Backbone as JSON Lines, residues from 0, in Angstrom:
{"i":0,"aa":"M","n":[12.92,164.94,108.74],"ca":[12.83,165.66,107.47],"c":[11.67,166.65,107.52]}
{"i":1,"aa":"L","n":[11.91,167.86,107.16],"ca":[10.89,168.89,107.19],"c":[10.1,168.89,105.88]}
{"i":2,"aa":"D","n":[8.8,168.73,105.97],"ca":[7.91,168.81,104.81],"c":[7.11,170.1,104.94]}
{"i":3,"aa":"I","n":[7.56,171.12,104.25],"ca":[6.96,172.45,104.4],"c":[5.49,172.45,103.99]}
{"i":4,"aa":"H","n":[5.13,171.67,102.99],"ca":[3.74,171.67,102.53],"c":[2.8,171.02,103.54]}
{"i":5,"aa":"N","n":[3.24,169.95,104.18],"ca":[2.42,169.35,105.25],"c":[2.32,170.29,106.44]}
{"i":6,"aa":"L","n":[3.42,170.95,106.78],"ca":[3.38,171.93,107.88],"c":[2.37,173.04,107.6]}
{"i":7,"aa":"M","n":[2.41,173.57,106.39],"ca":[1.5,174.67,106.03],"c":[0.05,174.18,106.0]}
{"i":8,"aa":"A","n":[-0.18,172.98,105.49],"ca":[-1.54,172.43,105.45],"c":[-2.08,172.25,106.86]}
{"i":9,"aa":"D","n":[-1.27,171.7,107.76],"ca":[-1.7,171.52,109.15],"c":[-1.92,172.86,109.83]}
{"i":10,"aa":"L","n":[-1.02,173.8,109.6],"ca":[-1.15,175.13,110.2],"c":[-2.42,175.83,109.75]}
{"i":11,"aa":"S","n":[-2.77,175.68,108.49],"ca":[-3.96,176.36,107.95],"c":[-5.25,175.88,108.6]}
{"i":12,"aa":"Q","n":[-5.24,174.68,109.16],"ca":[-6.45,174.13,109.78],"c":[-6.85,174.89,111.05]}
{"i":13,"aa":"H","n":[-5.86,175.36,111.8],"ca":[-6.2,176.09,113.02],"c":[-5.76,177.56,113.0]}
{"i":14,"aa":"R","n":[-5.0,177.97,111.98],"ca":[-4.59,179.37,111.84],"c":[-4.74,179.78,110.37]}
{"i":15,"aa":"P","n":[-5.97,180.04,109.91],"ca":[-6.17,180.39,108.51],"c":[-5.69,181.8,108.14]}
{"i":16,"aa":"I","n":[-5.43,182.63,109.15],"ca":[-5.03,184.02,108.89],"c":[-4.1,184.48,110.01]}
{"i":17,"aa":"F","n":[-3.25,185.45,109.69],"ca":[-2.31,186.02,110.65],"c":[-2.43,187.53,110.61]}
{"i":18,"aa":"H","n":[-2.14,188.17,111.72],"ca":[-2.23,189.63,111.73],"c":[-0.89,190.3,111.45]}
{"i":19,"aa":"S","n":[0.2,189.52,111.41],"ca":[1.51,190.1,111.11],"c":[2.48,188.98,110.72]}
{"i":20,"aa":"E","n":[3.62,189.38,110.22],"ca":[4.67,188.42,109.9],"c":[5.18,187.72,111.15]}
{"i":21,"aa":"A","n":[5.32,188.47,112.24],"ca":[5.78,187.88,113.51],"c":[4.79,186.82,114.0]}
{"i":22,"aa":"D","n":[3.5,187.09,113.85],"ca":[2.47,186.13,114.23],"c":[2.63,184.84,113.42]}
{"i":23,"aa":"F","n":[2.87,184.98,112.12],"ca":[3.1,183.84,111.24],"c":[4.35,183.06,111.68]}
{"i":24,"aa":"Q","n":[5.43,183.76,111.97],"ca":[6.67,183.11,112.41],"c":[6.45,182.28,113.68]}
{"i":25,"aa":"H","n":[5.81,182.9,114.67],"ca":[5.57,182.2,115.94],"c":[4.68,180.96,115.74]}
{"i":26,"aa":"A","n":[3.64,181.12,114.93],"ca":[2.73,179.99,114.69],"c":[3.44,178.85,113.96]}
{"i":27,"aa":"L","n":[4.29,179.18,112.98],"ca":[5.0,178.13,112.25],"c":[6.01,177.42,113.16]}
{"i":28,"aa":"V","n":[6.67,178.16,114.04],"ca":[7.59,177.52,114.99],"c":[6.82,176.54,115.88]}
{"i":29,"aa":"Q","n":[5.65,176.94,116.34],"ca":[4.83,176.03,117.16],"c":[4.42,174.8,116.37]}
{"i":30,"aa":"Q","n":[4.09,174.98,115.1],"ca":[3.71,173.85,114.25],"c":[4.9,172.91,114.03]}
{"i":31,"aa":"I","n":[6.09,173.48,113.85],"ca":[7.3,172.65,113.7],"c":[7.54,171.84,114.97]}
{"i":32,"aa":"R","n":[7.41,172.49,116.12],"ca":[7.6,171.78,117.4],"c":[6.61,170.63,117.56]}
{"i":33,"aa":"K","n":[5.4,170.86,117.11],"ca":[4.36,169.82,117.2],"c":[4.68,168.65,116.25]}
{"i":34,"aa":"A","n":[5.07,168.97,115.02],"ca":[5.33,167.94,114.01],"c":[6.68,167.25,114.2]}
{"i":35,"aa":"M","n":[7.65,167.99,114.73],"ca":[9.01,167.49,114.88],"c":[9.5,167.81,116.29]}
{"i":36,"aa":"P","n":[9.06,167.07,117.29],"ca":[9.34,167.41,118.69],"c":[10.82,167.53,119.06]}
{"i":37,"aa":"N","n":[11.7,166.89,118.34],"ca":[13.13,166.95,118.66],"c":[13.89,168.01,117.86]}
{"i":38,"aa":"S","n":[13.18,168.83,117.12],"ca":[13.85,169.76,116.21],"c":[14.4,171.02,116.87]}
{"i":39,"aa":"E","n":[13.85,171.47,117.97],"ca":[14.3,172.66,118.69],"c":[14.48,173.88,117.78]}
{"i":40,"aa":"P","n":[13.43,174.33,117.1],"ca":[13.57,175.49,116.21],"c":[13.89,176.77,116.99]}
{"i":41,"aa":"H","n":[14.78,177.57,116.43],"ca":[15.15,178.86,117.01],"c":[14.48,179.96,116.2]}
{"i":42,"aa":"L","n":[13.81,180.85,116.87],"ca":[13.17,182.0,116.23],"c":[14.13,183.18,116.29]}
{"i":43,"aa":"E","n":[14.24,183.93,115.19],"ca":[15.15,185.08,115.11],"c":[16.57,184.66,115.5]}
{"i":44,"aa":"H","n":[17.08,183.7,114.78],"ca":[18.41,183.13,115.06],"c":[19.5,184.0,114.41]}
{"i":45,"aa":"Y","n":[20.47,184.39,115.2],"ca":[21.56,185.22,114.7],"c":[22.78,184.38,114.37]}
{"i":46,"aa":"M","n":[23.28,184.6,113.15],"ca":[24.54,184.02,112.72],"c":[25.44,185.21,112.4]}
{"i":47,"aa":"K","n":[26.69,184.96,112.18],"ca":[27.61,186.04,111.88],"c":[27.09,186.9,110.72]}
{"i":48,"aa":"N","n":[26.88,188.16,110.98],"ca":[26.46,189.16,109.98],"c":[25.06,188.94,109.4]}
{"i":49,"aa":"M","n":[24.23,188.13,110.04],"ca":[22.88,187.96,109.51],"c":[21.94,187.38,110.56]}
{"i":50,"aa":"R","n":[20.66,187.54,110.29],"ca":[19.61,187.01,111.15],"c":[18.7,186.14,110.29]}
{"i":51,"aa":"L","n":[18.33,184.98,110.83],"ca":[17.4,184.08,110.15],"c":[16.09,184.07,110.91]}
{"i":52,"aa":"D","n":[14.98,184.04,110.21],"ca":[13.67,184.01,110.88],"c":[13.54,182.76,111.74]}
{"i":53,"aa":"I","n":[13.87,181.61,111.17],"ca":[13.81,180.34,111.9],"c":[15.03,179.5,111.52]}
{"i":54,"aa":"Y","n":[15.6,178.85,112.52],"ca":[16.72,177.94,112.26],"c":[16.51,176.67,113.07]}
{"i":55,"aa":"L","n":[16.64,175.53,112.4],"ca":[16.53,174.23,113.06],"c":[17.94,173.64,113.13]}
{"i":56,"aa":"P","n":[18.62,173.76,114.28],"ca":[20.02,173.35,114.36],"c":[20.25,171.85,114.17]}
{"i":57,"aa":"T","n":[19.36,171.02,114.66],"ca":[19.53,169.57,114.53],"c":[19.49,169.16,113.06]}
{"i":58,"aa":"E","n":[18.55,169.72,112.31],"ca":[18.4,169.41,110.88],"c":[19.24,170.32,110.0]}
{"i":59,"aa":"R","n":[19.76,171.4,110.58],"ca":[20.53,172.42,109.85],"c":[19.71,173.01,108.7]}
{"i":60,"aa":"I","n":[18.48,173.43,109.03],"ca":[17.58,174.04,108.06],"c":[17.35,175.5,108.45]}
{"i":61,"aa":"A","n":[17.53,176.39,107.49],"ca":[17.29,177.82,107.68],"c":[15.98,178.2,106.98]}
{"i":62,"aa":"M","n":[15.22,179.1,107.59],"ca":[13.96,179.52,106.99],"c":[13.81,181.04,107.05]}
{"i":63,"aa":"E","n":[13.29,181.59,105.98],"ca":[12.92,183.0,105.9],"c":[11.45,183.06,105.54]}
{"i":64,"aa":"L","n":[10.69,183.86,106.28],"ca":[9.24,183.95,106.08],"c":[8.82,185.37,105.76]}
{"i":65,"aa":"K","n":[7.82,185.48,104.91],"ca":[7.17,186.75,104.62],"c":[5.67,186.54,104.7]}
{"i":66,"aa":"C","n":[4.99,187.5,105.29],"ca":[3.52,187.5,105.33],"c":[3.09,188.86,104.83]}
{"i":67,"aa":"R","n":[2.59,188.91,103.6],"ca":[2.22,190.17,102.97],"c":[0.7,190.25,102.88]}
{"i":68,"aa":"L","n":[0.14,191.19,103.6],"ca":[-1.31,191.38,103.6],"c":[-1.7,192.42,102.57]}
{"i":69,"aa":"S","n":[-2.99,192.57,102.33],"ca":[-3.49,193.38,101.22],"c":[-3.04,194.83,101.25]}
{"i":70,"aa":"H","n":[-2.69,195.36,102.39],"ca":[-2.32,196.76,102.46],"c":[-0.82,197.0,102.26]}
{"i":71,"aa":"R","n":[-0.08,195.98,101.95],"ca":[1.37,196.1,101.8],"c":[1.76,196.27,100.33]}
{"i":72,"aa":"G","n":[2.91,196.9,100.08],"ca":[3.4,197.13,98.72],"c":[3.83,195.85,98.04]}
{"i":73,"aa":"V","n":[3.36,195.64,96.84],"ca":[3.66,194.42,96.1],"c":[5.1,194.43,95.58]}
{"i":74,"aa":"R","n":[5.55,195.56,95.02],"ca":[6.92,195.61,94.5],"c":[7.95,195.33,95.6]}
{"i":75,"aa":"V","n":[7.73,195.93,96.76],"ca":[8.63,195.71,97.9],"c":[8.58,194.25,98.33]}
{"i":76,"aa":"G","n":[7.4,193.68,98.4],"ca":[7.24,192.28,98.8],"c":[7.95,191.32,97.86]}
{"i":77,"aa":"R","n":[7.85,191.58,96.57],"ca":[8.52,190.72,95.59],"c":[10.04,190.78,95.76]}
{"i":78,"aa":"Y","n":[10.56,191.98,95.84],"ca":[12.0,192.17,96.01],"c":[12.48,191.49,97.28]}
{"i":79,"aa":"D","n":[11.79,191.74,98.39],"ca":[12.21,191.2,99.68],"c":[12.19,189.67,99.7]}
{"i":80,"aa":"F","n":[11.21,189.06,99.05],"ca":[11.15,187.6,99.01],"c":[12.33,187.03,98.23]}
{"i":81,"aa":"L","n":[12.63,187.63,97.09],"ca":[13.77,187.16,96.29],"c":[15.09,187.4,97.03]}
{"i":82,"aa":"K","n":[15.16,188.47,97.79],"ca":[16.36,188.72,98.6],"c":[16.51,187.65,99.68]}
{"i":83,"aa":"D","n":[15.39,187.17,100.22],"ca":[15.44,186.06,101.18],"c":[16.03,184.81,100.54]}
{"i":84,"aa":"I","n":[15.65,184.52,99.29],"ca":[16.2,183.36,98.59],"c":[17.71,183.53,98.42]}
{"i":85,"aa":"Q","n":[18.13,184.73,98.03],"ca":[19.56,185.01,97.89],"c":[20.29,184.78,99.22]}
{"i":86,"aa":"K","n":[19.7,185.24,100.31],"ca":[20.3,185.05,101.64],"c":[20.44,183.57,101.97]}
{"i":87,"aa":"L","n":[19.38,182.8,101.7],"ca":[19.42,181.36,101.99],"c":[20.46,180.64,101.13]}
{"i":88,"aa":"E","n":[20.61,181.05,99.88],"ca":[21.66,180.47,99.04],"c":[23.03,180.7,99.67]}
{"i":89,"aa":"R","n":[23.24,181.89,100.19],"ca":[24.52,182.22,100.84],"c":[24.73,181.37,102.1]}
{"i":90,"aa":"V","n":[23.69,181.23,102.92],"ca":[23.78,180.43,104.14],"c":[24.15,178.98,103.82]}
{"i":91,"aa":"V","n":[23.53,178.42,102.8],"ca":[23.81,177.04,102.39],"c":[25.21,176.95,101.77]}
{"i":92,"aa":"R","n":[25.55,177.88,100.9],"ca":[26.86,177.88,100.24],"c":[28.0,177.97,101.26]}
{"i":93,"aa":"E","n":[27.8,178.77,102.32],"ca":[28.83,178.94,103.35],"c":[28.82,177.82,104.39]}
{"i":94,"aa":"G","n":[27.93,176.84,104.23],"ca":[27.9,175.69,105.12],"c":[27.25,175.94,106.47]}
{"i":95,"aa":"K","n":[26.52,177.05,106.6],"ca":[25.84,177.36,107.86],"c":[24.53,176.59,108.0]}
{"i":96,"aa":"A","n":[24.05,176.06,106.89],"ca":[22.85,175.22,106.87],"c":[22.98,174.27,105.69]}
{"i":97,"aa":"E","n":[22.29,173.14,105.79],"ca":[22.3,172.19,104.67],"c":[21.24,172.54,103.64]}
{"i":98,"aa":"S","n":[20.17,173.18,104.1],"ca":[19.1,173.57,103.18],"c":[18.32,174.73,103.78]}
{"i":99,"aa":"G","n":[17.45,175.28,102.97],"ca":[16.64,176.4,103.45],"c":[15.31,176.45,102.73]}
{"i":100,"aa":"F","n":[14.38,177.19,103.33],"ca":[13.07,177.43,102.73],"c":[12.74,178.9,102.85]}
{"i":101,"aa":"A","n":[12.35,179.5,101.73],"ca":[11.79,180.84,101.74],"c":[10.29,180.66,101.52]}
{"i":102,"aa":"V","n":[9.48,181.24,102.4],"ca":[8.03,181.08,102.32],"c":[7.38,182.45,102.33]}
{"i":103,"aa":"L","n":[6.52,182.69,101.35],"ca":[5.74,183.92,101.25],"c":[4.27,183.56,101.34]}
{"i":104,"aa":"L","n":[3.59,184.1,102.34],"ca":[2.15,183.89,102.53],"c":[1.46,185.22,102.28]}
{"i":105,"aa":"T","n":[0.43,185.22,101.42],"ca":[-0.22,186.49,101.08],"c":[-1.67,186.28,100.66]}
{"i":106,"aa":"N","n":[-2.43,187.36,100.74],"ca":[-3.79,187.37,100.2],"c":[-3.88,188.35,99.02]}
{"i":107,"aa":"V","n":[-2.76,188.74,98.48],"ca":[-2.71,189.69,97.36],"c":[-2.53,188.92,96.06]}
{"i":108,"aa":"H","n":[-3.58,188.84,95.27],"ca":[-3.53,188.04,94.04],"c":[-2.49,188.53,93.05]}
{"i":109,"aa":"R","n":[-2.08,189.79,93.14],"ca":[-1.07,190.32,92.21],"c":[0.29,189.65,92.39]}
{"i":110,"aa":"F","n":[0.49,188.95,93.5],"ca":[1.73,188.19,93.67],"c":[1.71,186.94,92.79]}
{"i":111,"aa":"W","n":[0.59,186.21,92.75],"ca":[0.61,184.9,92.08],"c":[-0.03,184.89,90.7]}
{"i":112,"aa":"C","n":[-0.91,185.81,90.39],"ca":[-1.59,185.8,89.08],"c":[-0.63,186.21,87.97]}
{"i":113,"aa":"P","n":[-0.66,185.48,86.87],"ca":[0.16,185.91,85.73],"c":[-0.25,187.32,85.3]}
{"i":114,"aa":"P","n":[0.72,188.17,85.07],"ca":[0.39,189.55,84.7],"c":[-0.19,189.63,83.3]}
{"i":115,"aa":"Q","n":[-0.79,190.77,83.04],"ca":[-1.33,191.01,81.7],"c":[-0.19,191.33,80.75]}
{"i":116,"aa":"R","n":[-0.53,191.46,79.49],"ca":[0.48,191.76,78.47],"c":[1.31,192.98,78.85]}
{"i":117,"aa":"G","n":[2.56,192.94,78.45],"ca":[3.44,194.08,78.66],"c":[4.16,194.11,79.99]}
{"i":118,"aa":"W","n":[3.99,193.08,80.81],"ca":[4.63,193.1,82.13],"c":[6.15,193.1,82.04]}
{"i":119,"aa":"E","n":[6.68,192.57,80.93],"ca":[8.13,192.5,80.78],"c":[8.78,193.87,80.74]}
{"i":120,"aa":"T","n":[8.0,194.91,80.47],"ca":[8.55,196.26,80.39],"c":[8.26,197.09,81.64]}
{"i":121,"aa":"T","n":[7.74,196.48,82.69],"ca":[7.49,197.21,83.93],"c":[8.79,197.4,84.7]}
{"i":122,"aa":"S","n":[8.79,198.33,85.63],"ca":[10.01,198.64,86.39],"c":[10.5,197.46,87.22]}
{"i":123,"aa":"D","n":[9.58,196.59,87.64],"ca":[9.95,195.47,88.52],"c":[9.77,194.11,87.84]}
{"i":124,"aa":"A","n":[9.88,194.06,86.53],"ca":[9.65,192.81,85.79],"c":[10.53,191.67,86.3]}
{"i":125,"aa":"A","n":[11.77,191.95,86.64],"ca":[12.69,190.89,87.08],"c":[12.27,190.27,88.41]}
{"i":126,"aa":"F","n":[11.46,190.99,89.18],"ca":[11.09,190.54,90.52],"c":[9.7,189.9,90.58]}
{"i":127,"aa":"R","n":[9.06,189.71,89.44],"ca":[7.71,189.13,89.41],"c":[7.72,187.7,89.93]}
{"i":128,"aa":"L","n":[6.68,187.33,90.67],"ca":[6.61,186.02,91.32],"c":[5.4,185.2,90.87]}
{"i":129,"aa":"H","n":[4.87,185.47,89.69],"ca":[3.65,184.79,89.28],"c":[3.87,183.29,89.03]}
{"i":130,"aa":"E","n":[2.77,182.59,89.08],"ca":[2.73,181.13,88.93],"c":[3.51,180.66,87.71]}
{"i":131,"aa":"G","n":[4.4,179.67,87.92],"ca":[5.13,179.04,86.83],"c":[6.36,179.78,86.34]}
{"i":132,"aa":"R","n":[6.61,180.96,86.84],"ca":[7.74,181.75,86.36],"c":[9.07,181.2,86.87]}
{"i":133,"aa":"P","n":[10.06,181.07,85.98],"ca":[11.39,180.7,86.45],"c":[12.15,181.96,86.89]}
{"i":134,"aa":"V","n":[12.88,181.87,87.99],"ca":[13.73,182.98,88.42],"c":[15.14,182.46,88.63]}
{"i":135,"aa":"T","n":[16.11,183.22,88.14],"ca":[17.52,182.85,88.25],"c":[18.38,184.04,87.86]}
{"i":136,"aa":"G","n":[19.65,183.99,88.22],"ca":[20.61,184.99,87.78],"c":[20.45,186.35,88.42]}
{"i":137,"aa":"A","n":[20.93,187.37,87.71],"ca":[20.89,188.75,88.2],"c":[19.51,189.35,87.96]}
{"i":138,"aa":"L","n":[18.91,189.83,89.02],"ca":[17.58,190.43,88.96],"c":[17.71,191.91,89.34]}
{"i":139,"aa":"T","n":[17.35,192.79,88.41],"ca":[17.53,194.22,88.64],"c":[16.27,194.99,88.25]}
{"i":140,"aa":"W","n":[16.18,196.2,88.78],"ca":[15.12,197.11,88.37],"c":[15.38,197.52,86.92]}
{"i":141,"aa":"A","n":[14.35,197.91,86.21],"ca":[14.52,198.41,84.84],"c":[15.47,199.61,84.88]}
{"i":142,"aa":"D","n":[16.25,199.79,83.81],"ca":[17.24,200.87,83.75],"c":[16.62,202.23,84.03]}
{"i":143,"aa":"W","n":[15.41,202.44,83.58],"ca":[14.76,203.74,83.71],"c":[14.04,203.92,85.05]}
{"i":144,"aa":"A","n":[13.95,202.87,85.82],"ca":[13.15,202.9,87.06],"c":[13.92,203.54,88.21]}
{"i":145,"aa":"K","n":[13.17,204.18,89.08],"ca":[13.74,204.71,90.31],"c":[13.58,203.62,91.38]}
{"i":146,"aa":"P","n":[14.69,203.02,91.81],"ca":[14.58,201.94,92.81],"c":[13.98,202.44,94.12]}
{"i":147,"aa":"I","n":[13.38,201.53,94.83],"ca":[12.8,201.84,96.13],"c":[13.91,201.91,97.16]}
{"i":148,"aa":"K","n":[13.8,202.86,98.07],"ca":[14.8,203.06,99.11],"c":[15.17,201.73,99.79]}
{"i":149,"aa":"D","n":[16.45,201.53,100.01],"ca":[17.01,200.34,100.66],"c":[16.85,199.07,99.82]}
{"i":150,"aa":"R","n":[16.45,199.22,98.57],"ca":[16.27,198.05,97.71],"c":[16.85,198.32,96.32]}
{"i":151,"aa":"K","n":[17.99,198.98,96.31],"ca":[18.62,199.37,95.05],"c":[19.5,198.28,94.46]}
{"i":152,"aa":"K","n":[20.13,197.48,95.33],"ca":[21.09,196.48,94.86],"c":[20.39,195.37,94.08]}
{"i":153,"aa":"P","n":[21.04,194.91,93.01],"ca":[20.5,193.76,92.28],"c":[20.5,192.51,93.18]}
{"i":154,"aa":"I","n":[19.63,191.6,92.87],"ca":[19.6,190.31,93.56],"c":[20.21,189.3,92.59]}
{"i":155,"aa":"C","n":[21.12,188.48,93.1],"ca":[21.81,187.51,92.25],"c":[21.54,186.11,92.78]}
{"i":156,"aa":"L","n":[20.77,185.33,92.04],"ca":[20.45,183.96,92.43],"c":[21.36,183.0,91.67]}
{"i":157,"aa":"K","n":[22.02,182.13,92.4],"ca":[22.96,181.17,91.81],"c":[22.23,179.99,91.16]}
{"i":158,"aa":"S","n":[21.09,179.6,91.74],"ca":[20.31,178.48,91.21],"c":[19.09,179.0,90.48]}
{"i":159,"aa":"S","n":[18.38,178.09,89.85],"ca":[17.15,178.43,89.13],"c":[15.97,177.83,89.88]}
{"i":160,"aa":"Y","n":[14.88,178.59,89.96],"ca":[13.69,178.15,90.68],"c":[12.46,178.41,89.82]}
{"i":161,"aa":"R","n":[11.58,177.41,89.73],"ca":[10.29,177.59,89.06],"c":[9.26,177.78,90.16]}
{"i":162,"aa":"L","n":[8.54,178.89,90.09],"ca":[7.64,179.27,91.17],"c":[6.3,178.55,91.09]}
{"i":163,"aa":"Q","n":[5.92,177.93,92.2],"ca":[4.65,177.2,92.26],"c":[3.91,177.6,93.53]}
{"i":164,"aa":"W","n":[2.79,178.26,93.35],"ca":[1.95,178.7,94.46],"c":[1.01,177.59,94.9]}
{"i":165,"aa":"R","n":[0.66,177.6,96.18],"ca":[-0.3,176.63,96.73],"c":[-1.34,177.37,97.55]}
{"i":166,"aa":"D","n":[-2.54,176.81,97.57],"ca":[-3.61,177.38,98.39],"c":[-3.28,177.18,99.86]}
{"i":167,"aa":"Y","n":[-3.6,178.2,100.66],"ca":[-3.42,178.1,102.11],"c":[-4.77,178.09,102.82]}
{"i":168,"aa":"S","n":[-5.56,179.14,102.63],"ca":[-6.88,179.19,103.25],"c":[-7.78,180.14,102.46]}
{"i":169,"aa":"S","n":[-9.07,179.99,102.68],"ca":[-10.04,180.87,102.04],"c":[-11.05,181.31,103.09]}
{"i":170,"aa":"L","n":[-11.19,182.61,103.24],"ca":[-12.1,183.17,104.23],"c":[-13.41,183.64,103.61]}
{"i":171,"aa":"G","n":[-13.54,183.48,102.31],"ca":[-14.73,183.92,101.59],"c":[-14.44,184.01,100.11]}
{"i":172,"aa":"T","n":[-15.29,184.72,99.39],"ca":[-15.15,184.8,97.94],"c":[-14.62,186.14,97.45]}
{"i":173,"aa":"D","n":[-14.45,187.1,98.34],"ca":[-13.93,188.4,97.93],"c":[-12.46,188.28,97.52]}
{"i":174,"aa":"K","n":[-12.02,189.26,96.76],"ca":[-10.68,189.26,96.17],"c":[-9.55,188.99,97.18]}
{"i":175,"aa":"N","n":[-9.59,189.62,98.33],"ca":[-8.5,189.48,99.29],"c":[-8.78,188.49,100.41]}
{"i":176,"aa":"Q","n":[-9.73,187.59,100.19],"ca":[-10.03,186.58,101.2],"c":[-9.42,185.22,100.9]}
{"i":177,"aa":"Q","n":[-8.7,185.13,99.8],"ca":[-7.99,183.91,99.42],"c":[-6.53,184.07,99.82]}
{"i":178,"aa":"F","n":[-6.01,183.14,100.62],"ca":[-4.6,183.16,101.0],"c":[-3.88,182.02,100.3]}
{"i":179,"aa":"R","n":[-2.72,182.37,99.73],"ca":[-1.88,181.37,99.07],"c":[-0.45,181.56,99.56]}
{"i":180,"aa":"Y","n":[0.36,180.53,99.36],"ca":[1.76,180.67,99.75],"c":[2.67,180.13,98.65]}
{"i":181,"aa":"L","n":[3.86,180.68,98.64],"ca":[4.92,180.27,97.73],"c":[6.07,179.8,98.59]}
{"i":182,"aa":"S","n":[6.54,178.6,98.34],"ca":[7.68,178.06,99.07],"c":[8.78,177.7,98.08]}
{"i":183,"aa":"V","n":[9.97,178.19,98.34],"ca":[11.13,177.88,97.51],"c":[12.14,177.15,98.37]}
{"i":184,"aa":"S","n":[12.53,175.97,97.92],"ca":[13.52,175.15,98.62],"c":[14.91,175.46,98.08]}
{"i":185,"aa":"V","n":[15.82,175.77,98.98],"ca":[17.19,176.11,98.61],"c":[18.12,175.01,99.12]}
{"i":186,"aa":"K","n":[18.93,174.48,98.23],"ca":[19.87,173.4,98.62],"c":[21.27,173.72,98.17]}
């Protein structure tokens, strides 16, 4: 049984920071191999018409990972993470996996902090990922908003998820030195 929170806690002890999403993917695969020696995780696993970041064939678990550092766009990161959840729902629904995990690791507090008043009227309100927020159903850009290239399609989530962030690592007290992660379990 994969316990994503224990994996992330163990990983944070020797890898508190990553320089890219690929670095995060490789490190998590190594952590899975260490914690679950018989799991044989596949990195960049291809299935018909899609690619999964990590796939554990023995357990039939699919994983999608995002690592968003301070210099990356927040709106794009929010959309892409929710699109990963949609993809995992499809993989599970089609019987290609029994379960899935979408994991977002970031040092950008705008991902997890509850927004100030008026956030409901922002162009990307449907894609907000702040602490405690429920996400479900059709998620679209505001009618008046100009969607970001390659991210125009609405995201449709079949299940409902309440977002809960967890601490990952802290490199100091400055704004972007706190790393947190969001994990969503898809069944």
